mmCIF file of C-alpha atoms in Angstrom:
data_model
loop_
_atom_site.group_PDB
_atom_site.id
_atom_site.type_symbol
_atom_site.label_atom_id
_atom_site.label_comp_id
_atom_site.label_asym_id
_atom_site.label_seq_id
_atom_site.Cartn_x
_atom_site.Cartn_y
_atom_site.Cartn_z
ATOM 1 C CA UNK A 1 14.330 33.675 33.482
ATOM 2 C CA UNK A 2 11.144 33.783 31.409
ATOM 3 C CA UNK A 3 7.836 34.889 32.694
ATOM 4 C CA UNK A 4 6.238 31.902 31.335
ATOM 5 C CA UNK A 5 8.033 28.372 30.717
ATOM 6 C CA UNK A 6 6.174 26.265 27.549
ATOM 7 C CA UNK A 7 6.299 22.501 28.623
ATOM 8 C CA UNK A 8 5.889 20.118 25.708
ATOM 9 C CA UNK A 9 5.184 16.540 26.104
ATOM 10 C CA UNK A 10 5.705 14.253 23.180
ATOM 11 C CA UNK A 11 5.685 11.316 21.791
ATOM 12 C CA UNK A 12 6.085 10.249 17.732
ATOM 13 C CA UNK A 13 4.137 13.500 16.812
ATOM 14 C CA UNK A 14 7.090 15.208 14.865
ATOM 15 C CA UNK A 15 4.389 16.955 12.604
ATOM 16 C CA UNK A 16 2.340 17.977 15.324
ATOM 17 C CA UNK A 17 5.199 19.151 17.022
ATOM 18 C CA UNK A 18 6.356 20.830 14.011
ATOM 19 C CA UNK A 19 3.149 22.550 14.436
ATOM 20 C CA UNK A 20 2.999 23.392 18.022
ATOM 21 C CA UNK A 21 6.676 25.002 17.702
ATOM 22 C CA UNK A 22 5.768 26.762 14.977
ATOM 23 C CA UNK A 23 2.584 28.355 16.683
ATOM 24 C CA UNK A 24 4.566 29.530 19.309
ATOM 25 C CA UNK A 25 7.335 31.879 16.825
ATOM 26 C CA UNK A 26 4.215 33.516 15.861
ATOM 27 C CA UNK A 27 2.610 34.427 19.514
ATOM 28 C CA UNK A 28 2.201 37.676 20.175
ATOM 29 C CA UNK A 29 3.077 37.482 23.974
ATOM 30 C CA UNK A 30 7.070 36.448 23.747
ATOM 31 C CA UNK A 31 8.369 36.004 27.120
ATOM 32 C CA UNK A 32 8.638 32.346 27.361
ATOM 33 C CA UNK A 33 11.034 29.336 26.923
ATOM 34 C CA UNK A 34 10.434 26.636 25.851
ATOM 35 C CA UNK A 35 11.415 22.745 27.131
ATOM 36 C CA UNK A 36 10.186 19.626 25.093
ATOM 37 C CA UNK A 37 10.794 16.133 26.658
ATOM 38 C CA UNK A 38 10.584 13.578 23.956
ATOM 39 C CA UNK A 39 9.821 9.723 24.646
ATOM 40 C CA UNK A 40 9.854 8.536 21.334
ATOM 41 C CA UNK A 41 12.329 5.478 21.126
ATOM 42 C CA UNK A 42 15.716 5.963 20.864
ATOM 43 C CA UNK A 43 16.709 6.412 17.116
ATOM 44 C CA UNK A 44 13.482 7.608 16.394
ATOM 45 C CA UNK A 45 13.353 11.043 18.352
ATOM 46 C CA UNK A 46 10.997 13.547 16.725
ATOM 47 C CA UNK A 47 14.126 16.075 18.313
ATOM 48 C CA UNK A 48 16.531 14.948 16.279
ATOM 49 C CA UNK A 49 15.119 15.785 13.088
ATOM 50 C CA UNK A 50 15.525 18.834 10.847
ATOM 51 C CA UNK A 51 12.222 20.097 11.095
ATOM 52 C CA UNK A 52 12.574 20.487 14.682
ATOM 53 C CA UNK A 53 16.326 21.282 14.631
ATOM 54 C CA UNK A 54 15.041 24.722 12.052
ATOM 55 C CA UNK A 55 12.343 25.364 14.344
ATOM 56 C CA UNK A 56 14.170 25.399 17.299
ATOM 57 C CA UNK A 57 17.251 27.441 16.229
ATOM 58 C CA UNK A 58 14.469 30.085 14.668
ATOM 59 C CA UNK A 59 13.064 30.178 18.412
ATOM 60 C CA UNK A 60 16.562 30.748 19.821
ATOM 61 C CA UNK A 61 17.201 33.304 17.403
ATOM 62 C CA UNK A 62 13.913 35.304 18.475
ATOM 63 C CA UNK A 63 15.403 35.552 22.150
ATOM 64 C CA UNK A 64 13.984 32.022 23.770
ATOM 65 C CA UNK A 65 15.560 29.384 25.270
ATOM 66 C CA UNK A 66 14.953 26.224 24.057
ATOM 67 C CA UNK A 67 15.441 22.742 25.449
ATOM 68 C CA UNK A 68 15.167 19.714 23.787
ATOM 69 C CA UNK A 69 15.464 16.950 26.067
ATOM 70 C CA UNK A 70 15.255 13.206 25.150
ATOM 71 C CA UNK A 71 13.426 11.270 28.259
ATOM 72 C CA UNK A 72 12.324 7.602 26.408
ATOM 73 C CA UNK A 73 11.762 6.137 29.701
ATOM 74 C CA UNK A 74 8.460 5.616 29.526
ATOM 75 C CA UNK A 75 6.161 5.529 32.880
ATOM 76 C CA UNK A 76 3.131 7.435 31.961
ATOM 77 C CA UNK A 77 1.659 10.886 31.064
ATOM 78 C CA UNK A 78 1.375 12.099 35.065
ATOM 79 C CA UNK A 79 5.739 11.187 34.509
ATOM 80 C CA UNK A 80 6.232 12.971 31.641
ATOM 81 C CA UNK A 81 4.257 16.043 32.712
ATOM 82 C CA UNK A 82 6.515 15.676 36.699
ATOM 83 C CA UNK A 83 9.472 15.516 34.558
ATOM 84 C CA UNK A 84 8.884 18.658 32.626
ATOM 85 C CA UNK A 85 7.584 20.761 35.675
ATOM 86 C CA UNK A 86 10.900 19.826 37.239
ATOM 87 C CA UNK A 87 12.685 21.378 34.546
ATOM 88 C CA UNK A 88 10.995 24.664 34.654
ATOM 89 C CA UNK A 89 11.964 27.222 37.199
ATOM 90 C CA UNK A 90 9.098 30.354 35.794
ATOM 91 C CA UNK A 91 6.857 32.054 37.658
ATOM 92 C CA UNK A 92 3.791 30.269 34.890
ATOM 93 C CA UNK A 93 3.941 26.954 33.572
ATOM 94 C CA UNK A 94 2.003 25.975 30.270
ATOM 95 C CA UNK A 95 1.530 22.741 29.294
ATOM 96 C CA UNK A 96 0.946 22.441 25.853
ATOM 97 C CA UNK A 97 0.166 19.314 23.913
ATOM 98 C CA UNK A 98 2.128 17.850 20.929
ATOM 99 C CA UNK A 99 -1.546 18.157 18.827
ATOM 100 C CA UNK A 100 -2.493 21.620 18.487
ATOM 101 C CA UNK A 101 -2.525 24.606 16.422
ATOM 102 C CA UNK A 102 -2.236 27.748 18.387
ATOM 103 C CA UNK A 103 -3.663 31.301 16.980
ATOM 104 C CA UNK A 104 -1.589 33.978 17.740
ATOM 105 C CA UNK A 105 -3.122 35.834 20.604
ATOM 106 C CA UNK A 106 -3.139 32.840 23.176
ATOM 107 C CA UNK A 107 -0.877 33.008 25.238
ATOM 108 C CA UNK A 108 -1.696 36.645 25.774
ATOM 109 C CA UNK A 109 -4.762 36.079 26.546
ATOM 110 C CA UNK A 110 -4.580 33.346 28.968
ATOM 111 C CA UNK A 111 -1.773 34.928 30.946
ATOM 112 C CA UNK A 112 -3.459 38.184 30.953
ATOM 113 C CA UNK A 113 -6.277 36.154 32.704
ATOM 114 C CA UNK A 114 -4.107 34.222 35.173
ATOM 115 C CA UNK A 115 -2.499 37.243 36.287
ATOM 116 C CA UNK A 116 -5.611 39.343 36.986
ATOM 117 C CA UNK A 117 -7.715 36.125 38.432
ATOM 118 C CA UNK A 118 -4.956 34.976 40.414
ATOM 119 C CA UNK A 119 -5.934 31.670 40.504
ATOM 120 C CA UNK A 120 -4.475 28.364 39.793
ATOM 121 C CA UNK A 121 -5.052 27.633 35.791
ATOM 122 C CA UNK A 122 -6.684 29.213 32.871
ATOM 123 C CA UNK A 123 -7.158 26.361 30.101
ATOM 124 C CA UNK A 124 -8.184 27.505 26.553
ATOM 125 C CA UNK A 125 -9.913 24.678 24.957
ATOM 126 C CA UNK A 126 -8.848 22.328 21.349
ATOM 127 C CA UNK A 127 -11.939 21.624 19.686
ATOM 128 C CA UNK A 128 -11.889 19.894 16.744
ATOM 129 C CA UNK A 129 -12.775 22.031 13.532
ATOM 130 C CA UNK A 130 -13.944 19.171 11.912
ATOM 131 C CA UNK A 131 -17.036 18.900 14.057
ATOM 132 C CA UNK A 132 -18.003 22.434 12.878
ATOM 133 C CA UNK A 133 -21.121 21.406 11.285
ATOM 134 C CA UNK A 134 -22.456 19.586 14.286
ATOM 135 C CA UNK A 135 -24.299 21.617 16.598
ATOM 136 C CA UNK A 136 -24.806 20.040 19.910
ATOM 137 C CA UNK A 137 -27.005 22.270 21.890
ATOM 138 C CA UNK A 138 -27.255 20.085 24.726
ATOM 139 C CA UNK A 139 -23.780 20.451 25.205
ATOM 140 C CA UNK A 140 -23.779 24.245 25.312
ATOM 141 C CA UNK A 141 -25.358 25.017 29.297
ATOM 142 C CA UNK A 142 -21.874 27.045 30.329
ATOM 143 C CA UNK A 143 -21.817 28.616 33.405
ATOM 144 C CA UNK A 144 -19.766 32.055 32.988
ATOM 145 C CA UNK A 145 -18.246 33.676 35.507
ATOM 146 C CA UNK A 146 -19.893 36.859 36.107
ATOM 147 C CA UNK A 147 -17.602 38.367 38.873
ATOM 148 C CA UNK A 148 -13.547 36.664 40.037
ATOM 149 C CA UNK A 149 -12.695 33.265 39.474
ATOM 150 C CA UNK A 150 -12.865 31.770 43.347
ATOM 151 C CA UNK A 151 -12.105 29.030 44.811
ATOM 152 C CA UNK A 152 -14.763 25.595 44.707
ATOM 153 C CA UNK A 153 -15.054 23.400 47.113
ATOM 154 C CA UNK A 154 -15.471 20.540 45.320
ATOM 155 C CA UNK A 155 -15.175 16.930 46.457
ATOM 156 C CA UNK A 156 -15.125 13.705 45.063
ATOM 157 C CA UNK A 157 -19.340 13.209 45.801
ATOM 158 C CA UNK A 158 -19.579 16.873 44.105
ATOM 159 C CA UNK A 159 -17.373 16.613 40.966
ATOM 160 C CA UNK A 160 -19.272 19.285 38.194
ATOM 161 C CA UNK A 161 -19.177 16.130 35.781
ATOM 162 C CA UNK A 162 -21.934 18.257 33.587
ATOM 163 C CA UNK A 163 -19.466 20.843 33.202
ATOM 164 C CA UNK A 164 -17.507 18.772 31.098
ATOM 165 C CA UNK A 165 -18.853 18.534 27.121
ATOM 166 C CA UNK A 166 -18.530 22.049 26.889
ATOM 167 C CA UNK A 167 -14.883 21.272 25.525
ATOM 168 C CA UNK A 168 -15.989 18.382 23.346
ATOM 169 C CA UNK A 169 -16.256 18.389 19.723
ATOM 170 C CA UNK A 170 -16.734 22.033 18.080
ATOM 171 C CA UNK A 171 -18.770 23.407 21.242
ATOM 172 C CA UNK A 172 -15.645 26.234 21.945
ATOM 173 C CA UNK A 173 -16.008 27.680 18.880
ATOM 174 C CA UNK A 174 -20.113 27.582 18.559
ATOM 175 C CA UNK A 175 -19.965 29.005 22.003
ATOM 176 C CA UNK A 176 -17.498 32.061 21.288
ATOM 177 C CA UNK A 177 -19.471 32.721 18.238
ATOM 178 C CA UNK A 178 -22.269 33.547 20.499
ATOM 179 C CA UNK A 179 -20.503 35.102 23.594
ATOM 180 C CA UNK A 180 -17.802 36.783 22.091
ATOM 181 C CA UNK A 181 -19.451 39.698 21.099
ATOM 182 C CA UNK A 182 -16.409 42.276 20.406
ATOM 183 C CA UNK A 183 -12.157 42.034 19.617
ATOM 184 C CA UNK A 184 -10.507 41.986 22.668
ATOM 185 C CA UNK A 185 -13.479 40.848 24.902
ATOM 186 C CA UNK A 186 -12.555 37.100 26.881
ATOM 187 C CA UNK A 187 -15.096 35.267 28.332
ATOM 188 C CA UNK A 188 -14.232 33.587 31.382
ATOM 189 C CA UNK A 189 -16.772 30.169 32.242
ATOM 190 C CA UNK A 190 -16.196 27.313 35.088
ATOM 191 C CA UNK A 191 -14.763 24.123 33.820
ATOM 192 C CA UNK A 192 -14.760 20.553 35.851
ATOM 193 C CA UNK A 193 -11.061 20.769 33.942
ATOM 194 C CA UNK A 194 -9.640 21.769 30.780
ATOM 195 C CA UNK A 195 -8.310 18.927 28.529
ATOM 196 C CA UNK A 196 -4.315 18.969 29.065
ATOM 197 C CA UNK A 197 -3.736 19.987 25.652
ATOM 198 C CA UNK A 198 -3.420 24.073 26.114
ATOM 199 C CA UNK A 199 -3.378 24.841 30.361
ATOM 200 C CA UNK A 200 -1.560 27.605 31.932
ATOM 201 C CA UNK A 201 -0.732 26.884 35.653
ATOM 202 C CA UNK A 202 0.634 29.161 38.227
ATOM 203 C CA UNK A 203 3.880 27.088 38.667
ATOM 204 C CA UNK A 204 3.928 27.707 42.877
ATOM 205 C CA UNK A 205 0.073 26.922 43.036
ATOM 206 C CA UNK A 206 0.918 23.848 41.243
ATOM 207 C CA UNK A 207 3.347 22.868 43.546
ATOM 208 C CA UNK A 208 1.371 23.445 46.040
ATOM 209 C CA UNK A 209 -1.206 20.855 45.526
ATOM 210 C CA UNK A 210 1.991 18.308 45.005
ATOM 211 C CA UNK A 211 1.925 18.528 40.671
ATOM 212 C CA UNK A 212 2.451 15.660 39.314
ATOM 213 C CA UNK A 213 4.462 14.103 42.309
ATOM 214 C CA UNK A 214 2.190 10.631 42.642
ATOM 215 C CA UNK A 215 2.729 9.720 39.344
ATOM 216 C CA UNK A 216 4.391 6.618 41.000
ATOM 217 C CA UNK A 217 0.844 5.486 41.977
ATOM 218 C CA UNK A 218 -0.523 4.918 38.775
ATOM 219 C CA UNK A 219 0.776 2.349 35.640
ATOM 220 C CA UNK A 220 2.177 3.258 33.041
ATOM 221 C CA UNK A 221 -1.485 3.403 30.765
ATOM 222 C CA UNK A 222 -3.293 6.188 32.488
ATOM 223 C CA UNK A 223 -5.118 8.950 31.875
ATOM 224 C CA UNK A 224 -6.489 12.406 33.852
ATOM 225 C CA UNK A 225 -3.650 12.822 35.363
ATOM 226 C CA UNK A 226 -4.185 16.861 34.380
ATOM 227 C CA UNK A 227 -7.839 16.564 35.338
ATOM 228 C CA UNK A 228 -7.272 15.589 39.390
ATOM 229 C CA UNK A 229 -4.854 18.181 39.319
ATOM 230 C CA UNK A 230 -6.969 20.184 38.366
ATOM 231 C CA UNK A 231 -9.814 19.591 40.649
ATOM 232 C CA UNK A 232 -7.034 20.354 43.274
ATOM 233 C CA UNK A 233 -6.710 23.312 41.899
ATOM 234 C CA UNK A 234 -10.546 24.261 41.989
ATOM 235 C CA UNK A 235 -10.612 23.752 45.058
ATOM 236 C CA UNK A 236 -7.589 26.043 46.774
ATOM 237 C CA UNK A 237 -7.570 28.427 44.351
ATOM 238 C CA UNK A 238 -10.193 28.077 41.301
ATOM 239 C CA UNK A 239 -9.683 28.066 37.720
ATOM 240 C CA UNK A 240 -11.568 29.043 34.698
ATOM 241 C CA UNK A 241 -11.277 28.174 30.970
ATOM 242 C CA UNK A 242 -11.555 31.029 28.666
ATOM 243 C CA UNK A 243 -13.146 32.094 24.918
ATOM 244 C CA UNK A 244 -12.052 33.066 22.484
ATOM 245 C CA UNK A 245 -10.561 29.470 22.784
ATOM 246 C CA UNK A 246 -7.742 30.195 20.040
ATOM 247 C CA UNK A 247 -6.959 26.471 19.783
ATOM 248 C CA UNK A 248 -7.599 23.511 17.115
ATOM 249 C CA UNK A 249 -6.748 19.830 17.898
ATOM 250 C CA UNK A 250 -4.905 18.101 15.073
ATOM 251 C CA UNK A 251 -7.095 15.127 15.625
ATOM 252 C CA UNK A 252 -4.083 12.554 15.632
ATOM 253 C CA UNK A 253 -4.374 8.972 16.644
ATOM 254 C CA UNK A 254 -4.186 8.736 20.358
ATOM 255 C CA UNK A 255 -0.546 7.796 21.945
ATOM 256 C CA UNK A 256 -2.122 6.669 25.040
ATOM 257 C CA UNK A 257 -4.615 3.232 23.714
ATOM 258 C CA UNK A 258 -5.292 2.352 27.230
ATOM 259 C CA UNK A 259 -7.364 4.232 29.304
ATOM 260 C CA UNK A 260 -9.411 2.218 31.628
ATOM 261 C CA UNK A 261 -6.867 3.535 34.590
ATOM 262 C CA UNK A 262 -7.417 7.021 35.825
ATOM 263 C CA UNK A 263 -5.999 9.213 37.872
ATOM 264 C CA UNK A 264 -9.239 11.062 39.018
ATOM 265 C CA UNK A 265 -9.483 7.866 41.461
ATOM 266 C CA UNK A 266 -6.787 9.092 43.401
ATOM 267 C CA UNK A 267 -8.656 12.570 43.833
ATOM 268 C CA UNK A 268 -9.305 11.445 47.650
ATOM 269 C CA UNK A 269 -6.503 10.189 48.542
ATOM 270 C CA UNK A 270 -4.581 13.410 47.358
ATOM 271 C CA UNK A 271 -7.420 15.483 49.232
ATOM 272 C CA UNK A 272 -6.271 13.680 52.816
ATOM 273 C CA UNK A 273 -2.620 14.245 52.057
ATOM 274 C CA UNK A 274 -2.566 17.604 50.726
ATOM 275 C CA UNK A 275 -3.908 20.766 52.719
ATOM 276 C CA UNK A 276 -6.450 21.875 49.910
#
């Protein structure tokens, strides 16, 4: 077993999978597996090609195990991300998104912060590089943590909502440029969530709060399904997201059109049912 168990979700992205996979050979930190559950249409499986097939055999060969699983029942993200936690059976989960490039050092970093926080995620940010030139300062009020990532009792009436456009556009990468001030240093700041796109979870502090487990609840066209678990998260066990960011969103075409359902409306309900 792996210390860490990479969870890719994906869906007609084969070049941005192509790219994920191939950020991963290249991490520095190299205890993980990986498991990919693919819901492109049958015949048309990004897994089945020979970019992935190279990729994946040039994983295996570097030690990790790598499953690439073919799930093209579709019933929504909060599924596909249930699905993949069940296959995992490490000590970390990370879910990473079929959209981003990866520098080297992430996945060092972010465990190294997990394990010292002991809380329930780190996220590292995907700006988008394009957005480089545009400077939003009123974007930019982050809150860092100054002492250990705790617990926050947030509820649904208290939600940090202003927390949240500090991961929008190119705001990561303005903000390292001006907190990062030596190699090696990590900033740690609070988050209302990290996009799903680059999160490392605690895998038994996931389960805790239930996962992904009410993914029955919503349709199939939903969306922050990782943000209410991650307000679950905030508030049993705290979470942080972390710069240098080390991330870039590919900027693809969404795979999810629909969005006016959201799984942050079930935030209450899961707070009644779950001891948080």
């Amino acid at each position: 077993m792996a210390l860490v168990d990479v969870l890719i979700p994906t869906y007609r992205r084969k070049t941005g999978l192509a790219i994920v996979l191939a950020s991963l050979f290249g991490q520095t930190f190299t205890d993980f597996n990986v498991i990919v559950s693919d819901q492109s249409p049958t015949g048309q499986a990004s897994i089945d090609s020979q970019e992935i097939h190279v990729l994946a055999e040039a994983l295996r060969f570097r030690g990790h195990d790598v499953k690439l699983i073919h799930h093209p029942e579709r019933h929504g993200m909060a599924e596909q991300r249930q699905f993949l936690l069940g296959q995992s059976n490490a000590p970390y989960v990370h879910y990473i998104d079929d959209d981003v490039l990866l520098e080297p050092q992430v996945l060092e970093r972010m465990l190294s912060v997990i394990q010292q926080e002991q809380c329930g995620f780190v996220g590292s940010a995907a700006p988008g590089i394009d957005y480089l030139d545009d400077v939003r300062p009123h974007q930019q009020q982050i809150e860092i943590w100054d002492g250990p990532v705790t617990p926050e009792p947030i509820t649904p009436e208290s939600i940090p909502w202003e927390r949240a456009p500090i991961n929008s556009a190119a705001n990561p990468l303005h903000l390292e440029q001006r907190y990062v001030q030596e190699p090696g240093q990590i900033v740690r700041y609070k988050v209302a969530w990290v996009g799903g796109a680059n999160v490392l979870f605690d895998r038994q502090k996931l389960l805790s709060v239930g996962g992904f487990s009410w993914w029955e609840r919503m349709p199939r066209e939903h969306a922050g399904e990782e943000v209410v678990v991650q307000f679950l998260l905030l508030r049993k066990y705290g979470g942080c997201g972390i710069l240098p960011c080390g991330t870039y969103h590919l900027c693809l075409p969404t795979t999810i059109e629909d969005r006016q359902h959201n799984a942050t409306t079930l935030f209450k309900e899961l707070l009644e049912e779950i001891p948080v």
